[in-house]
Amino acid sequence: MPDTLKFHFDIDGSDFSSAGAASVMVKKKLRQLAYDPEIIRKVSIAMYEGEINMVIHANGGTADVEVSDEEIVIILSDKGPGIPNVELAMQAGYSTAHDNIRNLGFGAGMGFPNMKKYTDYLNVDTVVGEGTTITMKVKL
Amino acid sequence: MTVNEICERIEASVICGDASKNFDGVYVGDLLSRAMSHVEGGNIWVTIMSNVNVVAVATLTEPAAVVLAEEVDLQEDALKSAMENGITLLSSPLSAYEICVRLHNAVSEGE
Ligand SMILES: Nc1ncnc2c1ncn2[C@@H]1O[C@H](COP(=O)(O)OP(=O)(O)OP(=O)(O)O)[C@@H](O)[C@H]1O
Ligand SMILES: [Mg+2]
């Protein structure tokens, strides 16, 4: 196996129907590589939540996943509106999702709590009006 | 107990996928981020959401089957995605509550 495996995805912000596709792809790759199902579950949940957030809150972005011997790093980057109050946004139940989004099943305000719960490291780098970059790590 | 074995009990028809799989445990809920962290592999997930995002969550959490309650209309892109990803979808006219009661009874009797 090579030292580091890298995946890059462009996440379309206008298409709710393909939302989650990058996470599904990463899951399939990790499955093929026979990673521990618990690790795959953590990475899938955390990445899905971040991917969906970029689609519903930030009009899309990019996802980069790096797999090394020690950890899986997920970097999600968008040029959306940014998050004015990260502490608030991280709270369980906090959501600014509009009704049309809620009707699709989003808006529980559990995305960030899930990302935190299922990763060993979560950093949110955000500037209002410029965008958001989220870095997550899952230890192997 | 297999998914097939409970189909009749919950008046469900199989929309797509393999219903011969065993299931263990049930989760009911429609909020995707909740389902994401609570649906365990091999569960039955009962929901009234029927869009493609449900299929994405199922693809990542791997329930034995997703039961669409109240015979909600499945959207075409959702069906396509479910078939591509090997998701087992059932449709039942019953409410989520009624489905859960009957699943509980079926499992209790089966023990
Ligand atoms: N990439 C992003 N850009 C801008 N705002 C974001 C971004 N991600 C999250 N947010 C903000 O943080 C809030 C909380 O996000 P979180 O994922 O926890 O909940 P949600 O997306 O609203 O609902 P859920 O994830 O449960 O469907 C969002 O409602 C939104 O206001
Ligand atoms: Mg979210």
mmCIF file of N, CA, C and O in Angstrom, chain A residues 16-17 23-24 27-28 31 41 44-45 48-49 103-106 108 110 114 118, chain B residues 30-34 36-37 39-40 49 51-53 56-57 59-60 62 77 85:
data_model
loop_
_atom_site.group_PDB
_atom_site.id
_atom_site.type_symbol
_atom_site.label_atom_id
_atom_site.label_comp_id
_atom_site.label_asym_id
_atom_site.label_seq_id
_atom_site.Cartn_x
_atom_site.Cartn_y
_atom_site.Cartn_z
ATOM 1 N N PHE A 16 -29.228 18.691 -4.582
ATOM 2 C CA PHE A 16 -29.485 17.942 -3.347
ATOM 3 C C PHE A 16 -29.538 16.443 -3.587
ATOM 4 O O PHE A 16 -29.340 15.664 -2.684
ATOM 5 N N SER A 17 -29.818 16.068 -4.834
ATOM 6 C CA SER A 17 -30.028 14.644 -5.070
ATOM 7 C C SER A 17 -28.713 13.881 -5.143
ATOM 8 O O SER A 17 -28.682 12.677 -4.941
ATOM 9 N N SER A 23 -19.181 11.048 0.151
ATOM 10 C CA SER A 23 -19.057 10.221 1.359
ATOM 11 C C SER A 23 -19.291 8.746 1.042
ATOM 12 O O SER A 23 -18.599 7.867 1.565
ATOM 13 N N VAL A 24 -20.267 8.502 0.187
ATOM 14 C CA VAL A 24 -20.548 7.117 -0.209
ATOM 15 C C VAL A 24 -19.346 6.525 -0.945
ATOM 16 O O VAL A 24 -18.948 5.383 -0.713
ATOM 17 N N LYS A 27 -16.577 5.782 1.513
ATOM 18 C CA LYS A 27 -16.933 4.583 2.257
ATOM 19 C C LYS A 27 -16.604 3.327 1.449
ATOM 20 O O LYS A 27 -16.021 2.372 1.965
ATOM 21 N N LYS A 28 -16.974 3.340 0.177
ATOM 22 C CA LYS A 28 -16.733 2.164 -0.661
ATOM 23 C C LYS A 28 -15.244 1.870 -0.809
ATOM 24 O O LYS A 28 -14.818 0.721 -0.777
ATOM 25 N N ARG A 31 -13.962 0.423 2.383
ATOM 26 C CA ARG A 31 -14.451 -0.953 2.476
ATOM 27 C C ARG A 31 -13.572 -1.881 1.643
ATOM 28 O O ARG A 31 -13.139 -2.936 2.106
ATOM 29 N N ARG A 41 -17.496 3.587 9.700
ATOM 30 C CA ARG A 41 -18.731 4.224 10.170
ATOM 31 C C ARG A 41 -18.458 5.665 10.633
ATOM 32 O O ARG A 41 -19.168 6.596 10.263
ATOM 33 N N SER A 44 -17.612 7.862 7.634
ATOM 34 C CA SER A 44 -18.807 8.063 6.803
ATOM 35 C C SER A 44 -19.731 9.101 7.414
ATOM 36 O O SER A 44 -20.198 10.011 6.728
ATOM 37 N N ILE A 45 -20.016 8.944 8.698
ATOM 38 C CA ILE A 45 -20.954 9.858 9.365
ATOM 39 C C ILE A 45 -20.393 11.278 9.367
ATOM 40 O O ILE A 45 -21.062 12.230 8.968
ATOM 41 N N TYR A 48 -20.165 12.747 5.801
ATOM 42 C CA TYR A 48 -21.513 13.000 5.251
ATOM 43 C C TYR A 48 -22.082 14.295 5.824
ATOM 44 O O TYR A 48 -22.612 15.133 5.081
ATOM 45 N N GLU A 49 -21.971 14.462 7.117
ATOM 46 C CA GLU A 49 -22.529 15.666 7.750
ATOM 47 C C GLU A 49 -21.868 16.930 7.206
ATOM 48 O O GLU A 49 -22.535 17.926 6.930
ATOM 49 N N ASN A 103 -37.951 20.090 5.074
ATOM 50 C CA ASN A 103 -38.878 19.120 4.490
ATOM 51 C C ASN A 103 -38.156 17.914 3.897
ATOM 52 O O ASN A 103 -38.753 16.867 3.691
ATOM 53 N N LEU A 104 -36.875 18.069 3.610
ATOM 54 C CA LEU A 104 -36.099 16.951 3.074
ATOM 55 C C LEU A 104 -35.523 16.072 4.188
ATOM 56 O O LEU A 104 -34.927 15.036 3.926
ATOM 57 N N GLY A 105 -35.685 16.510 5.428
ATOM 58 C CA GLY A 105 -35.190 15.704 6.545
ATOM 59 C C GLY A 105 -33.957 16.280 7.216
ATOM 60 O O GLY A 105 -33.437 15.728 8.185
ATOM 61 N N PHE A 106 -33.487 17.422 6.709
ATOM 62 C CA PHE A 106 -32.331 18.074 7.336
ATOM 63 C C PHE A 106 -32.822 19.067 8.394
ATOM 64 O O PHE A 106 -34.015 19.329 8.493
ATOM 65 N N ALA A 108 -32.007 19.071 11.848
ATOM 66 C CA ALA A 108 -32.098 18.646 13.252
ATOM 67 C C ALA A 108 -31.079 19.381 14.112
ATOM 68 O O ALA A 108 -31.156 19.368 15.335
ATOM 69 N N MET A 110 -27.994 18.497 14.228
ATOM 70 C CA MET A 110 -27.160 17.423 14.790
ATOM 71 C C MET A 110 -25.931 17.133 13.944
ATOM 72 O O MET A 110 -25.161 16.231 14.257
ATOM 73 N N ASN A 114 -22.617 15.399 15.514
ATOM 74 C CA ASN A 114 -22.174 14.109 14.974
ATOM 75 C C ASN A 114 -20.711 14.162 14.548
ATOM 76 O O ASN A 114 -19.939 13.229 14.794
ATOM 77 N N TYR A 118 -17.956 11.650 16.305
ATOM 78 C CA TYR A 118 -17.367 10.524 15.576
ATOM 79 C C TYR A 118 -15.947 10.772 15.087
ATOM 80 O O TYR A 118 -15.408 9.964 14.340
ATOM 81 N N ASP B 30 -37.250 10.479 11.275
ATOM 82 C CA ASP B 30 -37.202 11.102 9.955
ATOM 83 C C ASP B 30 -36.096 12.136 9.799
ATOM 84 O O ASP B 30 -35.814 12.571 8.689
ATOM 85 N N LEU B 31 -35.519 12.558 10.908
ATOM 86 C CA LEU B 31 -34.464 13.572 10.809
ATOM 87 C C LEU B 31 -33.154 12.865 10.467
ATOM 88 O O LEU B 31 -32.686 12.002 11.205
ATOM 89 N N LEU B 32 -32.579 13.256 9.343
ATOM 90 C CA LEU B 32 -31.477 12.480 8.776
ATOM 91 C C LEU B 32 -30.234 12.445 9.652
ATOM 92 O O LEU B 32 -29.588 11.414 9.774
ATOM 93 N N SER B 33 -29.914 13.570 10.284
ATOM 94 C CA SER B 33 -28.713 13.585 11.130
ATOM 95 C C SER B 33 -28.898 12.748 12.391
ATOM 96 O O SER B 33 -27.923 12.291 12.982
ATOM 97 N N ARG B 34 -30.140 12.588 12.801
ATOM 98 C CA ARG B 34 -30.439 11.691 13.927
ATOM 99 C C ARG B 34 -30.298 10.246 13.459
ATOM 100 O O ARG B 34 -29.652 9.426 14.103
ATOM 101 N N MET B 36 -28.664 9.151 11.012
ATOM 102 C CA MET B 36 -27.262 8.896 10.657
ATOM 103 C C MET B 36 -26.501 8.290 11.825
ATOM 104 O O MET B 36 -25.710 7.370 11.663
ATOM 105 N N SER B 37 -26.739 8.812 13.021
ATOM 106 C CA SER B 37 -25.962 8.317 14.161
ATOM 107 C C SER B 37 -26.688 7.215 14.935
ATOM 108 O O SER B 37 -26.106 6.615 15.827
ATOM 109 N N VAL B 39 -29.098 4.739 13.325
ATOM 110 C CA VAL B 39 -29.374 3.505 12.584
ATOM 111 C C VAL B 39 -28.100 2.662 12.607
ATOM 112 O O VAL B 39 -27.042 3.113 12.182
ATOM 113 N N GLU B 40 -28.211 1.461 13.133
ATOM 114 C CA GLU B 40 -27.054 0.558 13.188
ATOM 115 C C GLU B 40 -27.139 -0.427 12.024
ATOM 116 O O GLU B 40 -28.228 -0.729 11.541
ATOM 117 N N MET B 49 -39.860 9.691 5.449
ATOM 118 C CA MET B 49 -39.124 10.438 4.424
ATOM 119 C C MET B 49 -38.851 9.474 3.276
ATOM 120 O O MET B 49 -38.576 8.304 3.505
ATOM 121 N N ASN B 51 -37.077 10.587 0.145
ATOM 122 C CA ASN B 51 -36.268 11.192 -0.920
ATOM 123 C C ASN B 51 -34.899 10.526 -0.993
ATOM 124 O O ASN B 51 -34.558 9.634 -0.210
ATOM 125 N N VAL B 52 -34.108 11.002 -1.914
ATOM 126 C CA VAL B 52 -32.825 10.364 -2.206
ATOM 127 C C VAL B 52 -31.838 10.474 -1.030
ATOM 128 O O VAL B 52 -30.942 9.659 -0.874
ATOM 129 N N ASN B 53 -32.062 11.464 -0.176
ATOM 130 C CA ASN B 53 -31.168 11.608 0.972
ATOM 131 C C ASN B 53 -31.341 10.470 1.981
ATOM 132 O O ASN B 53 -30.406 10.112 2.696
ATOM 133 N N ALA B 56 -29.125 7.879 0.741
ATOM 134 C CA ALA B 56 -27.718 8.166 1.064
ATOM 135 C C ALA B 56 -27.412 7.761 2.504
ATOM 136 O O ALA B 56 -26.391 7.113 2.770
ATOM 137 N N VAL B 57 -28.299 8.111 3.418
ATOM 138 C CA VAL B 57 -28.079 7.744 4.826
ATOM 139 C C VAL B 57 -28.089 6.223 4.981
ATOM 140 O O VAL B 57 -27.264 5.649 5.696
ATOM 141 N N THR B 59 -27.267 4.067 2.718
ATOM 142 C CA THR B 59 -26.056 3.533 2.099
ATOM 143 C C THR B 59 -24.882 3.597 3.077
ATOM 144 O O THR B 59 -24.029 2.719 3.121
ATOM 145 N N LEU B 60 -24.886 4.641 3.893
ATOM 146 C CA LEU B 60 -23.784 4.798 4.847
ATOM 147 C C LEU B 60 -24.004 4.009 6.133
ATOM 148 O O LEU B 60 -23.050 3.566 6.761
ATOM 149 N N GLU B 62 -26.198 1.247 6.481
ATOM 150 C CA GLU B 62 -26.443 -0.158 6.175
ATOM 151 C C GLU B 62 -27.499 -0.875 7.004
ATOM 152 O O GLU B 62 -27.245 -1.936 7.574
ATOM 153 N N ASP B 77 -35.637 9.291 -8.434
ATOM 154 C CA ASP B 77 -34.177 9.288 -8.255
ATOM 155 C C ASP B 77 -33.784 8.501 -7.011
ATOM 156 O O ASP B 77 -32.715 7.892 -6.953
ATOM 157 N N ASN B 85 -27.308 1.121 -5.063
ATOM 158 C CA ASN B 85 -26.533 0.912 -3.841
ATOM 159 C C ASN B 85 -26.957 -0.322 -3.049
ATOM 160 O O ASN B 85 -26.509 -0.519 -1.914
#
